[in-house]
mmCIF file of N, CA and C in Angstrom:
data_model
loop_
_atom_site.group_PDB
_atom_site.id
_atom_site.type_symbol
_atom_site.label_atom_id
_atom_site.label_comp_id
_atom_site.label_asym_id
_atom_site.label_seq_id
_atom_site.Cartn_x
_atom_site.Cartn_y
_atom_site.Cartn_z
ATOM 1 N N MET O 1 -9.848 2.745 8.646
ATOM 2 C CA MET O 1 -8.535 3.062 7.365
ATOM 3 C C MET O 1 -8.317 1.069 7.401
ATOM 4 N N THR O 2 -7.876 1.120 6.404
ATOM 5 C CA THR O 2 -7.599 -0.543 5.939
ATOM 6 C C THR O 2 -6.315 -0.895 5.589
ATOM 7 N N PRO O 3 -5.979 -2.050 5.798
ATOM 8 C CA PRO O 3 -4.089 -1.877 6.099
ATOM 9 C C PRO O 3 -3.476 -1.304 4.920
ATOM 10 N N ASN O 4 -3.892 -1.536 3.886
ATOM 11 C CA ASN O 4 -3.335 -0.757 2.459
ATOM 12 C C ASN O 4 -2.957 0.706 2.907
ATOM 13 N N ASP O 5 -3.898 1.094 3.641
ATOM 14 C CA ASP O 5 -4.125 2.596 4.017
ATOM 15 C C ASP O 5 -3.119 3.010 5.133
ATOM 16 N N TRP O 6 -2.946 2.417 5.942
ATOM 17 C CA TRP O 6 -1.858 1.850 7.034
ATOM 18 C C TRP O 6 -0.678 2.147 6.320
ATOM 19 N N GLN O 7 -0.469 0.880 5.213
ATOM 20 C CA GLN O 7 1.217 0.837 4.793
ATOM 21 C C GLN O 7 1.365 2.174 3.925
ATOM 22 N N MET O 8 0.477 2.832 3.074
ATOM 23 C CA MET O 8 0.270 4.045 2.272
ATOM 24 C C MET O 8 1.350 5.015 3.371
ATOM 25 N N ILE O 9 0.517 5.566 4.638
ATOM 26 C CA ILE O 9 0.687 6.102 5.551
ATOM 27 C C ILE O 9 2.325 6.273 5.880
ATOM 28 N N ARG O 10 2.377 4.907 6.204
ATOM 29 C CA ARG O 10 3.571 4.478 6.794
ATOM 30 C C ARG O 10 4.697 4.603 5.987
ATOM 31 N N LYS O 11 4.854 4.560 4.713
ATOM 32 C CA LYS O 11 5.715 5.090 3.816
ATOM 33 C C LYS O 11 5.594 6.402 4.202
ATOM 34 N N SER O 12 5.124 7.298 4.129
ATOM 35 C CA SER O 12 5.093 8.841 3.644
ATOM 36 C C SER O 12 6.190 9.457 4.844
ATOM 37 N N ALA O 13 7.010 9.981 4.043
ATOM 38 C CA ALA O 13 7.618 11.563 4.870
ATOM 39 C C ALA O 13 7.653 11.337 5.831
ATOM 40 N N LEU O 14 6.815 12.216 5.966
ATOM 41 C CA LEU O 14 5.865 12.812 7.314
ATOM 42 C C LEU O 14 5.631 11.871 8.752
ATOM 43 N N PHE O 15 5.557 10.312 8.308
ATOM 44 C CA PHE O 15 5.786 9.707 9.250
ATOM 45 C C PHE O 15 6.323 8.268 9.173
ATOM 46 N N ASN O 16 6.955 8.435 7.989
ATOM 47 C CA ASN O 16 7.572 6.958 8.633
ATOM 48 C C ASN O 16 8.984 6.559 9.679
ATOM 49 N N ARG O 17 9.304 7.942 10.345
ATOM 50 C CA ARG O 17 9.938 7.719 11.202
ATOM 51 C C ARG O 17 9.613 7.701 12.666
ATOM 52 N N LEU O 18 7.999 7.727 13.053
ATOM 53 C CA LEU O 18 7.569 7.757 13.934
ATOM 54 C C LEU O 18 6.912 6.186 14.234
ATOM 55 N N HIS O 19 7.126 6.104 15.682
ATOM 56 C CA HIS O 19 6.672 4.778 16.500
ATOM 57 C C HIS O 19 5.194 5.015 15.849
ATOM 58 N N ASP O 20 4.822 3.418 15.886
ATOM 59 C CA ASP O 20 3.142 3.406 15.211
ATOM 60 C C ASP O 20 2.037 3.993 16.111
ATOM 61 N N ASP O 21 2.323 4.181 17.179
ATOM 62 C CA ASP O 21 1.565 4.147 18.240
ATOM 63 C C ASP O 21 1.179 5.701 18.435
ATOM 64 N N VAL O 22 2.761 6.254 17.789
ATOM 65 C CA VAL O 22 2.495 7.693 17.892
ATOM 66 C C VAL O 22 1.614 7.799 16.452
ATOM 67 N N VAL O 23 1.649 7.338 15.818
ATOM 68 C CA VAL O 23 1.417 7.770 14.004
ATOM 69 C C VAL O 23 -0.661 7.521 14.654
ATOM 70 N N ARG O 24 -0.415 6.446 15.074
ATOM 71 C CA ARG O 24 -2.241 6.614 15.326
ATOM 72 C C ARG O 24 -2.644 7.473 15.963
ATOM 73 N N GLU O 25 -2.082 8.056 17.604
ATOM 74 C CA GLU O 25 -2.988 8.723 17.801
ATOM 75 C C GLU O 25 -2.449 10.287 17.091
ATOM 76 N N LEU O 26 -1.543 10.437 16.279
ATOM 77 C CA LEU O 26 -1.675 11.596 15.124
ATOM 78 C C LEU O 26 -2.932 11.576 14.606
ATOM 79 N N LEU O 27 -3.579 10.684 13.774
ATOM 80 C CA LEU O 27 -4.194 10.366 12.671
ATOM 81 C C LEU O 27 -5.166 9.689 13.235
ATOM 82 N N ALA O 28 -5.306 10.015 14.763
ATOM 83 C CA ALA O 28 -6.914 9.928 15.530
ATOM 84 C C ALA O 28 -8.325 10.463 14.722
ATOM 85 N N ASN O 29 -8.111 11.286 14.336
ATOM 86 C CA ASN O 29 -8.920 12.501 13.896
ATOM 87 C C ASN O 29 -9.201 12.666 12.229
ATOM 88 N N ASN O 30 -8.839 11.993 12.222
ATOM 89 C CA ASN O 30 -8.426 12.399 10.265
ATOM 90 C C ASN O 30 -9.297 11.523 9.558
ATOM 91 N N ALA O 31 -9.349 12.059 8.446
ATOM 92 C CA ALA O 31 -10.263 11.287 6.915
ATOM 93 C C ALA O 31 -9.310 10.999 5.735
ATOM 94 N N ILE O 32 -10.090 10.068 4.860
ATOM 95 C CA ILE O 32 -9.517 10.061 3.556
ATOM 96 C C ILE O 32 -10.857 10.574 2.990
ATOM 97 N N VAL O 33 -10.202 11.254 2.031
ATOM 98 C CA VAL O 33 -11.476 11.966 0.798
ATOM 99 C C VAL O 33 -11.263 11.578 -0.180
ATOM 100 N N ASP O 34 -12.024 11.169 -1.102
ATOM 101 C CA ASP O 34 -12.149 11.195 -2.255
ATOM 102 C C ASP O 34 -12.200 12.323 -3.288
ATOM 103 N N TYR O 35 -11.220 12.467 -4.701
ATOM 104 C CA TYR O 35 -11.426 13.480 -5.476
ATOM 105 C C TYR O 35 -11.647 13.422 -6.322
ATOM 106 N N ASP O 36 -12.332 13.363 -7.217
ATOM 107 C CA ASP O 36 -12.858 13.895 -8.558
ATOM 108 C C ASP O 36 -11.322 14.731 -9.814
ATOM 109 N N ARG O 37 -10.963 14.333 -10.599
ATOM 110 C CA ARG O 37 -10.243 14.923 -11.675
ATOM 111 C C ARG O 37 -10.724 16.509 -12.021
ATOM 112 N N GLY O 38 -9.361 17.489 -11.535
ATOM 113 C CA GLY O 38 -10.071 18.467 -11.989
ATOM 114 C C GLY O 38 -10.368 19.344 -10.018
ATOM 115 N N ALA O 39 -10.854 18.569 -9.235
ATOM 116 C CA ALA O 39 -11.158 19.021 -7.720
ATOM 117 C C ALA O 39 -10.089 19.547 -7.538
ATOM 118 N N VAL O 40 -10.650 20.778 -6.498
ATOM 119 C CA VAL O 40 -9.365 21.491 -5.977
ATOM 120 C C VAL O 40 -9.939 21.510 -4.671
ATOM 121 N N ILE O 41 -8.377 20.943 -4.106
ATOM 122 C CA ILE O 41 -8.365 20.569 -2.484
ATOM 123 C C ILE O 41 -8.056 21.314 -1.849
ATOM 124 N N CYS O 42 -7.155 22.615 -2.015
ATOM 125 C CA CYS O 42 -6.750 23.628 -1.068
ATOM 126 C C CYS O 42 -6.419 24.605 -2.225
ATOM 127 N N ASN O 43 -6.399 26.237 -1.562
ATOM 128 C CA ASN O 43 -6.533 27.059 -2.811
ATOM 129 C C ASN O 43 -4.955 27.727 -2.228
ATOM 130 N N GLN O 44 -4.461 28.375 -3.222
ATOM 131 C CA GLN O 44 -3.626 29.573 -2.918
ATOM 132 C C GLN O 44 -3.839 30.796 -2.034
ATOM 133 N N GLY O 45 -3.508 31.084 -0.635
ATOM 134 C CA GLY O 45 -3.747 32.038 -0.212
ATOM 135 C C GLY O 45 -4.732 32.028 1.440
ATOM 136 N N ASP O 46 -5.244 30.685 1.192
ATOM 137 C CA ASP O 46 -6.035 30.358 2.160
ATOM 138 C C ASP O 46 -4.961 29.862 3.144
ATOM 139 N N PRO O 47 -6.461 29.701 4.680
ATOM 140 C CA PRO O 47 -5.479 29.373 5.507
ATOM 141 C C PRO O 47 -5.567 28.205 5.644
ATOM 142 N N ALA O 48 -4.090 27.608 5.835
ATOM 143 C CA ALA O 48 -3.425 26.633 6.053
ATOM 144 C C ALA O 48 -3.962 25.329 7.026
ATOM 145 N N GLU O 49 -5.395 24.867 6.810
ATOM 146 C CA GLU O 49 -6.125 24.166 8.406
ATOM 147 C C GLU O 49 -5.312 22.647 8.225
ATOM 148 N N HIS O 50 -4.874 22.258 6.887
ATOM 149 C CA HIS O 50 -5.084 20.444 6.961
ATOM 150 C C HIS O 50 -3.657 20.377 6.231
ATOM 151 N N TYR O 51 -2.731 19.387 6.366
ATOM 152 C CA TYR O 51 -1.501 19.161 5.987
ATOM 153 C C TYR O 51 -2.375 17.633 5.373
ATOM 154 N N HIS O 52 -1.637 16.900 4.031
ATOM 155 C CA HIS O 52 -2.428 16.265 3.097
ATOM 156 C C HIS O 52 -1.029 15.227 2.293
ATOM 157 N N VAL O 53 -1.673 13.971 2.367
ATOM 158 C CA VAL O 53 -0.912 12.712 1.737
ATOM 159 C C VAL O 53 -1.742 12.401 1.030
ATOM 160 N N VAL O 54 -1.273 12.193 -0.089
ATOM 161 C CA VAL O 54 -2.274 11.437 -1.360
ATOM 162 C C VAL O 54 -1.725 9.847 -1.092
ATOM 163 N N MET O 55 -2.736 9.546 -1.229
ATOM 164 C CA MET O 55 -2.990 7.711 -1.264
ATOM 165 C C MET O 55 -2.651 6.914 -2.311
ATOM 166 N N GLN O 56 -3.280 7.711 -3.182
ATOM 167 C CA GLN O 56 -3.631 6.970 -4.518
ATOM 168 C C GLN O 56 -3.628 8.134 -5.688
ATOM 169 N N GLY O 57 -3.164 8.169 -6.890
ATOM 170 C CA GLY O 57 -3.660 9.155 -7.887
ATOM 171 C C GLY O 57 -2.110 10.018 -7.623
ATOM 172 N N LEU O 58 -2.122 11.293 -8.660
ATOM 173 C CA LEU O 58 -1.635 12.428 -8.313
ATOM 174 C C LEU O 58 -2.320 13.622 -8.112
ATOM 175 N N VAL O 59 -1.656 14.194 -7.434
ATOM 176 C CA VAL O 59 -2.123 15.326 -7.176
ATOM 177 C C VAL O 59 -0.864 16.910 -7.303
ATOM 178 N N LYS O 60 -1.384 17.605 -8.124
ATOM 179 C CA LYS O 60 -0.470 18.723 -9.287
ATOM 180 C C LYS O 60 -0.408 20.214 -7.732
ATOM 181 N N LEU O 61 0.576 20.649 -7.332
ATOM 182 C CA LEU O 61 0.551 22.223 -6.665
ATOM 183 C C LEU O 61 0.802 23.331 -8.154
ATOM 184 N N CYS O 62 -0.095 24.150 -7.929
ATOM 185 C CA CYS O 62 0.071 25.479 -8.929
ATOM 186 C C CYS O 62 0.505 26.311 -8.289
ATOM 187 N N ARG O 63 1.007 27.394 -8.907
ATOM 188 C CA ARG O 63 1.387 29.009 -7.777
ATOM 189 C C ARG O 63 0.768 29.917 -8.976
ATOM 190 N N HIS O 64 0.262 30.664 -8.384
ATOM 191 C CA HIS O 64 -0.731 31.424 -9.200
ATOM 192 C C HIS O 64 -0.402 33.302 -8.986
ATOM 193 N N SER O 65 0.124 34.013 -10.316
ATOM 194 C CA SER O 65 0.420 35.056 -9.941
ATOM 195 C C SER O 65 -1.048 36.256 -10.213
ATOM 196 N N GLY O 66 -0.504 37.143 -10.131
ATOM 197 C CA GLY O 66 -1.494 38.371 -10.025
ATOM 198 C C GLY O 66 -2.364 38.399 -11.524
ATOM 199 N N GLN O 67 -1.555 38.027 -12.566
ATOM 200 C CA GLN O 67 -2.041 38.246 -13.859
ATOM 201 C C GLN O 67 -2.647 37.237 -14.447
ATOM 202 N N ASN O 68 -3.249 36.694 -13.678
ATOM 203 C CA ASN O 68 -4.090 34.909 -14.090
ATOM 204 C C ASN O 68 -3.051 34.016 -15.243
ATOM 205 N N GLN O 69 -2.518 34.393 -14.392
ATOM 206 C CA GLN O 69 -1.271 32.980 -14.766
ATOM 207 C C GLN O 69 -0.700 31.630 -14.142
ATOM 208 N N SER O 70 -0.710 30.773 -14.294
ATOM 209 C CA SER O 70 0.112 29.496 -13.693
ATOM 210 C C SER O 70 0.663 28.715 -13.587
ATOM 211 N N ALA O 71 1.740 28.563 -12.879
ATOM 212 C CA ALA O 71 2.276 27.955 -12.840
ATOM 213 C C ALA O 71 2.347 26.449 -11.673
ATOM 214 N N ILE O 72 2.691 24.851 -12.938
ATOM 215 C CA ILE O 72 2.671 23.631 -12.111
ATOM 216 C C ILE O 72 4.650 23.591 -11.323
ATOM 217 N N ILE O 73 4.387 23.648 -10.009
ATOM 218 C CA ILE O 73 5.386 23.589 -8.991
ATOM 219 C C ILE O 73 5.869 22.241 -8.611
ATOM 220 N N TYR O 74 4.853 21.171 -8.569
ATOM 221 C CA TYR O 74 5.013 20.371 -7.753
ATOM 222 C C TYR O 74 3.967 19.014 -8.475
ATOM 223 N N ILE O 75 4.146 18.266 -8.849
ATOM 224 C CA ILE O 75 3.266 16.558 -8.994
ATOM 225 C C ILE O 75 3.721 15.396 -8.064
ATOM 226 N N HIS O 76 2.679 15.576 -6.915
ATOM 227 C CA HIS O 76 2.581 14.616 -5.642
ATOM 228 C C HIS O 76 2.263 13.157 -5.940
ATOM 229 N N GLY O 77 2.717 12.415 -6.120
ATOM 230 C CA GLY O 77 2.442 11.193 -5.780
ATOM 231 C C GLY O 77 2.270 10.294 -4.758
ATOM 232 N N PRO O 78 1.542 9.059 -4.773
ATOM 233 C CA PRO O 78 1.120 8.164 -4.041
ATOM 234 C C PRO O 78 2.432 8.471 -2.355
ATOM 235 N N ALA O 79 1.818 8.575 -1.420
ATOM 236 C CA ALA O 79 2.818 8.229 -0.077
ATOM 237 C C ALA O 79 3.636 9.780 0.062
ATOM 238 N N GLN O 80 3.152 10.474 -0.887
ATOM 239 C CA GLN O 80 3.377 11.923 -0.463
ATOM 240 C C GLN O 80 2.754 13.134 0.187
ATOM 241 N N ALA O 81 3.361 14.067 0.934
ATOM 242 C CA ALA O 81 2.728 14.642 1.911
ATOM 243 C C ALA O 81 2.817 16.188 1.646
ATOM 244 N N PHE O 82 2.313 17.199 1.266
ATOM 245 C CA PHE O 82 1.969 18.547 0.995
ATOM 246 C C PHE O 82 1.336 19.062 1.936
ATOM 247 N N MET O 83 1.538 19.976 2.238
ATOM 248 C CA MET O 83 0.987 21.721 2.856
ATOM 249 C C MET O 83 1.337 21.304 4.175
ATOM 250 N N GLU O 84 2.248 20.620 4.940
ATOM 251 C CA GLU O 84 2.557 20.272 5.858
ATOM 252 C C GLU O 84 2.916 21.408 6.770
ATOM 253 N N ALA O 85 4.162 21.620 6.236
ATOM 254 C CA ALA O 85 4.848 23.176 6.436
ATOM 255 C C ALA O 85 3.918 24.171 6.933
ATOM 256 N N GLU O 86 3.255 24.624 6.000
ATOM 257 C CA GLU O 86 2.452 25.470 5.914
ATOM 258 C C GLU O 86 1.058 25.455 7.132
ATOM 259 N N ALA O 87 0.230 23.889 7.263
ATOM 260 C CA ALA O 87 -0.486 23.584 8.245
ATOM 261 C C ALA O 87 -0.035 23.755 9.871
ATOM 262 N N LEU O 88 1.581 23.416 9.676
ATOM 263 C CA LEU O 88 1.834 22.974 11.047
ATOM 264 C C LEU O 88 2.215 24.197 11.779
ATOM 265 N N SER O 89 2.611 25.499 11.099
ATOM 266 C CA SER O 89 2.938 26.386 11.188
ATOM 267 C C SER O 89 1.772 27.654 11.576
ATOM 268 N N SER O 90 0.558 27.316 10.805
ATOM 269 C CA SER O 90 -0.294 28.440 10.824
ATOM 270 C C SER O 90 -0.430 29.036 9.956
ATOM 271 N N GLY O 91 -0.081 29.060 9.064
ATOM 272 C CA GLY O 91 0.420 29.708 7.760
ATOM 273 C C GLY O 91 -1.014 30.020 6.858
ATOM 274 N N LEU O 92 -0.779 30.346 5.494
ATOM 275 C CA LEU O 92 -1.757 30.641 4.198
ATOM 276 C C LEU O 92 -0.775 29.021 3.433
ATOM 277 N N TYR O 93 -1.673 28.428 2.585
ATOM 278 C CA TYR O 93 -1.151 27.472 1.708
ATOM 279 C C TYR O 93 -0.512 28.574 0.620
ATOM 280 N N SER O 94 0.518 27.989 -0.081
ATOM 281 C CA SER O 94 1.297 28.353 -0.586
ATOM 282 C C SER O 94 0.806 28.438 -1.927
ATOM 283 N N ALA O 95 0.708 27.115 -2.578
ATOM 284 C CA ALA O 95 0.047 26.706 -3.800
ATOM 285 C C ALA O 95 -1.591 26.512 -3.657
ATOM 286 N N THR O 96 -2.119 26.018 -5.051
ATOM 287 C CA THR O 96 -3.729 25.534 -5.057
ATOM 288 C C THR O 96 -3.042 24.285 -5.552
ATOM 289 N N ALA O 97 -3.530 22.835 -4.558
ATOM 290 C CA ALA O 97 -3.584 21.464 -5.188
ATOM 291 C C ALA O 97 -4.647 21.557 -5.766
ATOM 292 N N GLU O 98 -4.563 20.539 -6.737
ATOM 293 C CA GLU O 98 -5.648 19.605 -7.513
ATOM 294 C C GLU O 98 -5.315 18.666 -7.813
ATOM 295 N N ALA O 99 -6.354 17.582 -7.649
ATOM 296 C CA ALA O 99 -6.205 16.194 -8.035
ATOM 297 C C ALA O 99 -5.876 16.431 -10.112
ATOM 298 N N VAL O 100 -4.962 15.441 -9.960
ATOM 299 C CA VAL O 100 -5.037 15.116 -11.531
ATOM 300 C C VAL O 100 -5.968 14.155 -12.133
ATOM 301 N N TYR O 101 -5.848 12.596 -11.748
ATOM 302 C CA TYR O 101 -6.625 11.879 -11.831
ATOM 303 C C TYR O 101 -7.866 11.570 -11.242
ATOM 304 N N LYS O 102 -8.700 11.123 -11.655
ATOM 305 C CA LYS O 102 -10.164 10.529 -11.036
ATOM 306 C C LYS O 102 -10.100 9.820 -10.110
ATOM 307 N N GLN O 103 -10.427 10.141 -8.910
ATOM 308 C CA GLN O 103 -10.234 8.662 -7.933
ATOM 309 C C GLN O 103 -8.707 8.943 -7.352
ATOM 310 N N ALA O 104 -8.277 10.732 -7.433
ATOM 311 C CA ALA O 104 -7.438 11.004 -6.469
ATOM 312 C C ALA O 104 -7.872 10.906 -5.106
ATOM 313 N N VAL O 105 -6.845 9.670 -4.041
ATOM 314 C CA VAL O 105 -7.579 10.001 -3.005
ATOM 315 C C VAL O 105 -6.540 10.484 -1.944
ATOM 316 N N ASP O 106 -6.648 11.551 -0.889
ATOM 317 C CA ASP O 106 -6.196 12.090 -0.109
ATOM 318 C C ASP O 106 -6.451 11.968 1.275
ATOM 319 N N TYR O 107 -5.112 11.656 2.158
ATOM 320 C CA TYR O 107 -5.399 11.750 3.824
ATOM 321 C C TYR O 107 -5.470 13.507 4.687
ATOM 322 N N LYS O 108 -6.129 13.690 4.942
ATOM 323 C CA LYS O 108 -5.813 15.210 5.411
ATOM 324 C C LYS O 108 -6.380 15.047 6.734
ATOM 325 N N ASN O 109 -5.506 15.757 7.740
ATOM 326 C CA ASN O 109 -5.450 15.911 9.145
ATOM 327 C C ASN O 109 -7.253 16.994 8.925
ATOM 328 N N GLU O 110 -7.817 16.313 10.633
ATOM 329 C CA GLU O 110 -9.083 17.194 10.603
ATOM 330 C C GLU O 110 -8.435 17.951 11.855
ATOM 331 N N GLY O 111 -7.686 18.021 12.068
ATOM 332 C CA GLY O 111 -7.214 19.282 13.364
ATOM 333 C C GLY O 111 -6.305 18.739 14.071
#
């Protein structure tokens, strides 16, 4: 993780109030993943195995209805976390997350 990556993680509401040592321990088995524009990061209804922090770019969350309709419910930017409640409660993803810009970068937990 670069110093810029660390700074972005520390800005995230998910981690900004924790001591550095605790954050490093929590993130020991994590990965930074690059996504191209339009790439799906997670799908609504799938088991929530990861929480995510946007490192750069934008990620949109869409909720799909049973009638092939979808609505954008939120757009996340750098240092914003998403799907943490679902992942920490072992639930299902409540929305589909998609990279909005080419080179959107996401930090996801691996366990």
